[in-house]
XYZ file of C-alpha atoms in Angstrom:
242
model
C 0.000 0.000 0.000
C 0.894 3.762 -0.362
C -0.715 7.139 -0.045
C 0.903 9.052 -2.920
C 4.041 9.015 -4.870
C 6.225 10.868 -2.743
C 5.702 7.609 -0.503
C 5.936 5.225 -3.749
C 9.608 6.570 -4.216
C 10.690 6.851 -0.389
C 9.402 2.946 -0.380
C 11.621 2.159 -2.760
C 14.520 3.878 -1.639
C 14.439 2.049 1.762
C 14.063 -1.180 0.242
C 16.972 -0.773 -2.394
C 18.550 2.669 -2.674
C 21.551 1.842 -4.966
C 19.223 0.165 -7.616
C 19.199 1.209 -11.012
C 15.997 3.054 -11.823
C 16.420 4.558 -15.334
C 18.629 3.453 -17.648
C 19.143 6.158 -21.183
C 21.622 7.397 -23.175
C 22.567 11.192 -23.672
C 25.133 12.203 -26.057
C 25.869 8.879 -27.248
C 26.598 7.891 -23.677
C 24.851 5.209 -21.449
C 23.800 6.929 -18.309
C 21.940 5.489 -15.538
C 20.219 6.760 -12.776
C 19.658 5.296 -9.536
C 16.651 5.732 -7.055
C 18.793 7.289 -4.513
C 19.651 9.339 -7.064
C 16.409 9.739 -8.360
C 14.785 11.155 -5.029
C 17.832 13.663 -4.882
C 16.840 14.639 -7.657
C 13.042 15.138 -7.161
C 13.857 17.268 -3.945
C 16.481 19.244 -5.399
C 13.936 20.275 -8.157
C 10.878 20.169 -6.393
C 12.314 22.561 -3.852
C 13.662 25.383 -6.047
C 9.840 24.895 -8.087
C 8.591 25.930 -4.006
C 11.343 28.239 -3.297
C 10.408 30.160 -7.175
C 6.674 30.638 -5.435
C 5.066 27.485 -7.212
C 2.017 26.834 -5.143
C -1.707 25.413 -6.255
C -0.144 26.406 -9.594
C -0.417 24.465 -13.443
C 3.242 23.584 -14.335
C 3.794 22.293 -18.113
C 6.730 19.528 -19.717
C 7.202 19.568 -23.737
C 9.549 17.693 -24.692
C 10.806 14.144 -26.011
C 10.673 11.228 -23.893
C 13.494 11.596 -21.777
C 14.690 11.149 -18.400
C 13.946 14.887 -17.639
C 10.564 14.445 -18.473
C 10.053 11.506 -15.556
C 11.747 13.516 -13.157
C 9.906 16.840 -13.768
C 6.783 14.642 -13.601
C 7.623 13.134 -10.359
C 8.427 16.056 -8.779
C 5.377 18.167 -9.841
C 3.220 15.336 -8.340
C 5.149 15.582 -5.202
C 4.244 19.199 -4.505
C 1.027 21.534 -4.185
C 0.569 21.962 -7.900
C -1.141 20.498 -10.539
C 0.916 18.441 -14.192
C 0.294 19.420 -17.431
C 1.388 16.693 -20.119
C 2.078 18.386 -23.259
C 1.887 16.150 -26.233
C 5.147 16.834 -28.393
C 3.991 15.872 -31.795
C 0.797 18.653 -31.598
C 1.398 21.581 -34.651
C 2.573 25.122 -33.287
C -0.585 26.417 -32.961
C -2.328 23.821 -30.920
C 1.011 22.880 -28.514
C 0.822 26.636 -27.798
C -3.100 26.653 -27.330
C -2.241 23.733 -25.102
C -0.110 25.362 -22.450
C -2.138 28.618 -22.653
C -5.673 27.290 -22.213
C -4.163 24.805 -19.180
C -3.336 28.009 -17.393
C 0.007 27.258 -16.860
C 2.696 29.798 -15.071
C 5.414 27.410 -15.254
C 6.760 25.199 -18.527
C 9.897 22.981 -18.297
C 10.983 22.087 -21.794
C 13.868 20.579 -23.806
C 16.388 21.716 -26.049
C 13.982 21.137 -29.449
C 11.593 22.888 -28.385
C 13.257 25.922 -26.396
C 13.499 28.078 -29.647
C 10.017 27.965 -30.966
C 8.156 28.662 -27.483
C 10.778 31.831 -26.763
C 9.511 32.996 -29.995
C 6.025 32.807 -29.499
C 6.321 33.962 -25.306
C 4.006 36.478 -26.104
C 1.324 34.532 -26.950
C 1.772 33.032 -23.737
C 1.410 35.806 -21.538
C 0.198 33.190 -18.360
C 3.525 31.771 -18.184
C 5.420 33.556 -15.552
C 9.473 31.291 -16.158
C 10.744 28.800 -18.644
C 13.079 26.405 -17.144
C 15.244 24.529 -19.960
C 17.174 21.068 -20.084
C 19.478 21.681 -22.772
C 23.003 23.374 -22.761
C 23.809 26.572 -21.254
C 25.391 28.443 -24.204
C 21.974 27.285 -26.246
C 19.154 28.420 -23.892
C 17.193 31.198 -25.117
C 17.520 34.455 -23.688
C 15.069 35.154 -20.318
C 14.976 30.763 -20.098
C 16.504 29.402 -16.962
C 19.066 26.588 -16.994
C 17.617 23.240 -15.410
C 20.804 22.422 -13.585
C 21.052 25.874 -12.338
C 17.337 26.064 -11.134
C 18.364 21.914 -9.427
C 21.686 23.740 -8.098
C 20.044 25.986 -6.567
C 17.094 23.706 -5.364
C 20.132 21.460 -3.858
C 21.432 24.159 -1.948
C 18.775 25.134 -0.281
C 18.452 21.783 1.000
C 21.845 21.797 2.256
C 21.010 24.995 4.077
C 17.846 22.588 5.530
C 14.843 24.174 3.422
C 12.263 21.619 4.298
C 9.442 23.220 2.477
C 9.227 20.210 -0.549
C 9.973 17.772 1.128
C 7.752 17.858 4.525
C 5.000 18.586 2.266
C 1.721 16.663 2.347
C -0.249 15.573 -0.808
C -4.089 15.641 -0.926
C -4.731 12.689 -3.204
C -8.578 13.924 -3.318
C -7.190 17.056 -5.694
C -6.904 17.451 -9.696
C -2.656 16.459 -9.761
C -2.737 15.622 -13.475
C -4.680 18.087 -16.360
C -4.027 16.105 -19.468
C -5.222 16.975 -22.673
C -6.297 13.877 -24.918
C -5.258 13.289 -28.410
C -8.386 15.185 -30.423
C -8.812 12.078 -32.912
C -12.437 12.850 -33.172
C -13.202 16.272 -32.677
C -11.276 19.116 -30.437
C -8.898 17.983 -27.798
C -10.522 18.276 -24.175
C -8.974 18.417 -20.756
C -8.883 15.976 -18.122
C -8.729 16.179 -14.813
C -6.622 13.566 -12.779
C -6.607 13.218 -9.527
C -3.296 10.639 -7.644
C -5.613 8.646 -6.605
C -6.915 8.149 -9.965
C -3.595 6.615 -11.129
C -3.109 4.899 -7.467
C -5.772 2.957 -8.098
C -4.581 2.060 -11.960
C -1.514 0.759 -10.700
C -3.464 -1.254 -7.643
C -5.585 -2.795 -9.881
C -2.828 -3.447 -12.755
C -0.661 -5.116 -10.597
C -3.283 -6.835 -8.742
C -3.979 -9.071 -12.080
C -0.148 -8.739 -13.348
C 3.095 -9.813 -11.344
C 6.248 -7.518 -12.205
C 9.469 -8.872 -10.730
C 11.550 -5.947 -9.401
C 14.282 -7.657 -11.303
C 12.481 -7.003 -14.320
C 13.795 -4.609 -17.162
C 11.277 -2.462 -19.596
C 11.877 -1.066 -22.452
C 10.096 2.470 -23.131
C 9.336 3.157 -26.715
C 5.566 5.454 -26.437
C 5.409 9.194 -25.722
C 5.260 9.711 -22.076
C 2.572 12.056 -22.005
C -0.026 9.451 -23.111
C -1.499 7.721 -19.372
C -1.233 4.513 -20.640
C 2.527 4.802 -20.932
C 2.616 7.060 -18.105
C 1.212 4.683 -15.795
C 2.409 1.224 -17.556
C 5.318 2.593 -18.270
C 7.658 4.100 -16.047
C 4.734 4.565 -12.799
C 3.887 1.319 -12.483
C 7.718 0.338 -12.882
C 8.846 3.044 -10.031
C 5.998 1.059 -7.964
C 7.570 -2.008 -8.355
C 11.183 -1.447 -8.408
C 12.257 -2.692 -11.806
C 14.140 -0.416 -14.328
C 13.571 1.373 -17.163
C-alpha cells in the first residue's frame, strides 16, 4: 500500500537505494540513474519549483521522452501543484493553445523545443518562467538553466529548506490536467486526480506480477497515461528499471 508518490519513491529507496531506476543514453553515452539518485533529484527540483513561489499552480513539460521528463513529472506530483502533459507531436498552434488554455505559469521544456516557445512567449502571456534542459550556451535568452534552477534547489536543501519535502499531498485534488489526443473532434482536458492513477496501478498489478528484477523497455510518448502509468509509474511502484 501507499498514499501518494512521494511515498511510492521513499518505499523504494528504503528497500533498495543503490538500484538502477532509469537506464538512457545522452550524447551517445549510457547513463543510468539510480533511485537514490532519483529522489535527490526530485527534492532538489521540487524545492527550487517551491522556493520560485510554485504553489496550487499548473506547471507544463514539452519535450521528447526523456529522463527529464520523468523527473519533472515526479516532482510536480510531489508538490502543491497540478501536471500538465504536453503532447510533443501537436502543430505550433495547438502545442501553444495547449499550455495557454491549461493556465500554466510554469513550462519545463527541452532543447527542441526551447526556440520555438521563446519565440512565441508572447502569446503566452500566463507563463510567468521557462526552465530549460538543454546546454547553457543554447538556452534562449530570459529561459533558466535546469541544472542551475536543481543547483540551486540542492542548496537550499543543504542549508535545511524543508518546504518540498515535509509537504503533504491531498490525493482527493486534480494532480494531473491532461489533454487527450483530439482524434475525433477538439482535444478536451482531463482532470486527474493521484488517486486516480493509485488505483490504476493497484488494480494493474493486482492481475499482473512484475518482478523488481524485471527490465522495460520504453518506446511510447510519455505524455499518453497509458505509458505514463504502464510505463515508467507502475515500474517506479515495483522497483524494476527502465
Amino acid at each position: 500500500p501507499f498514499k501518494d508518490f512521494k511515498d511510492i519513491i521513499s518505499q523504494r529507496v528504503l528497500a533498495h537505494p543503490d538500484k538502477v531506476a532509469f537506464r538512457f543514453t545522452e550524447n551517445k553515452e549510457d547513463k543510468t540513474v539510480t533511485y537514490k539518485q532519483h529522489q535527490e533529484n526530485i527534492n532538489a527540483l521540487g524545492t527550487a519549483i517551491v522556493h520560485a513561489g510554485f504553489k496550487n499552480e499548473h506547471i507544463a513539460m514539452v519535450g521528447e521522452n526523456c529522463y527529464e521528463w520523468i523527473l519533472t513529472q515526479i516532482t510536480v506530483l510531489g508538490s502543491d501543484n497540478a501536471y500538465v502533459p504536453v503532447d510533443k507531436e501537436l502543430p505550433l498552434v495547438d502545442l501553444l493553445n495547449v499550455i495557454k488554455h491549461s493556465d500554466a505559469s510554469l513550462v519545463f521544456c527541452t532543447g527542441v523545443f526551447a526556440r520555438c516557445l521563446a519565440e512565441n512567449r508572447d502569446k503566452l502571456p500566463n507563463v510567468k518562467k521557462f526552465v530549460c534542459y538543454r546546454p547553457k550556451d543554447e538556452i534562449p535568452e530570459g529561459f533558466i538553466d535546469a541544472k542551475d534552477f536543481m543547483e540551486e534547489g540542492r542548496k537550499l536543501l543543504e542549508s535545511g529548506d524543508k518546504t518540498f519535502v515535509d509537504a503533504t499531498i491531498d490525493a482527493e485534488e486534480m494532480t494531473i490536467l491532461l489533454f487527450t489526443s483530439g482524434t475525433t473532434s477538439k482535444s478536451k482536458a482531463v482532470m486527474l486526480s493521484q488517486k486516480n492513477i493509485c488505483k490504476n496501478l493497484e488494480g494493474m498489478f493486482s492481475m499482473l506480477y512484475i518482478d523488481p528484477n524485471d527490465v522495460f523497455f520504453s518506446v511510447l510518448p510519455l505524455h499518453h497515461t497509458y505509458e505514463c502509468t504502464c510505463g515508467f509509474l507502475g515500474q517506479i511502484y515495483r522497483g524494476t528499471t527502465v
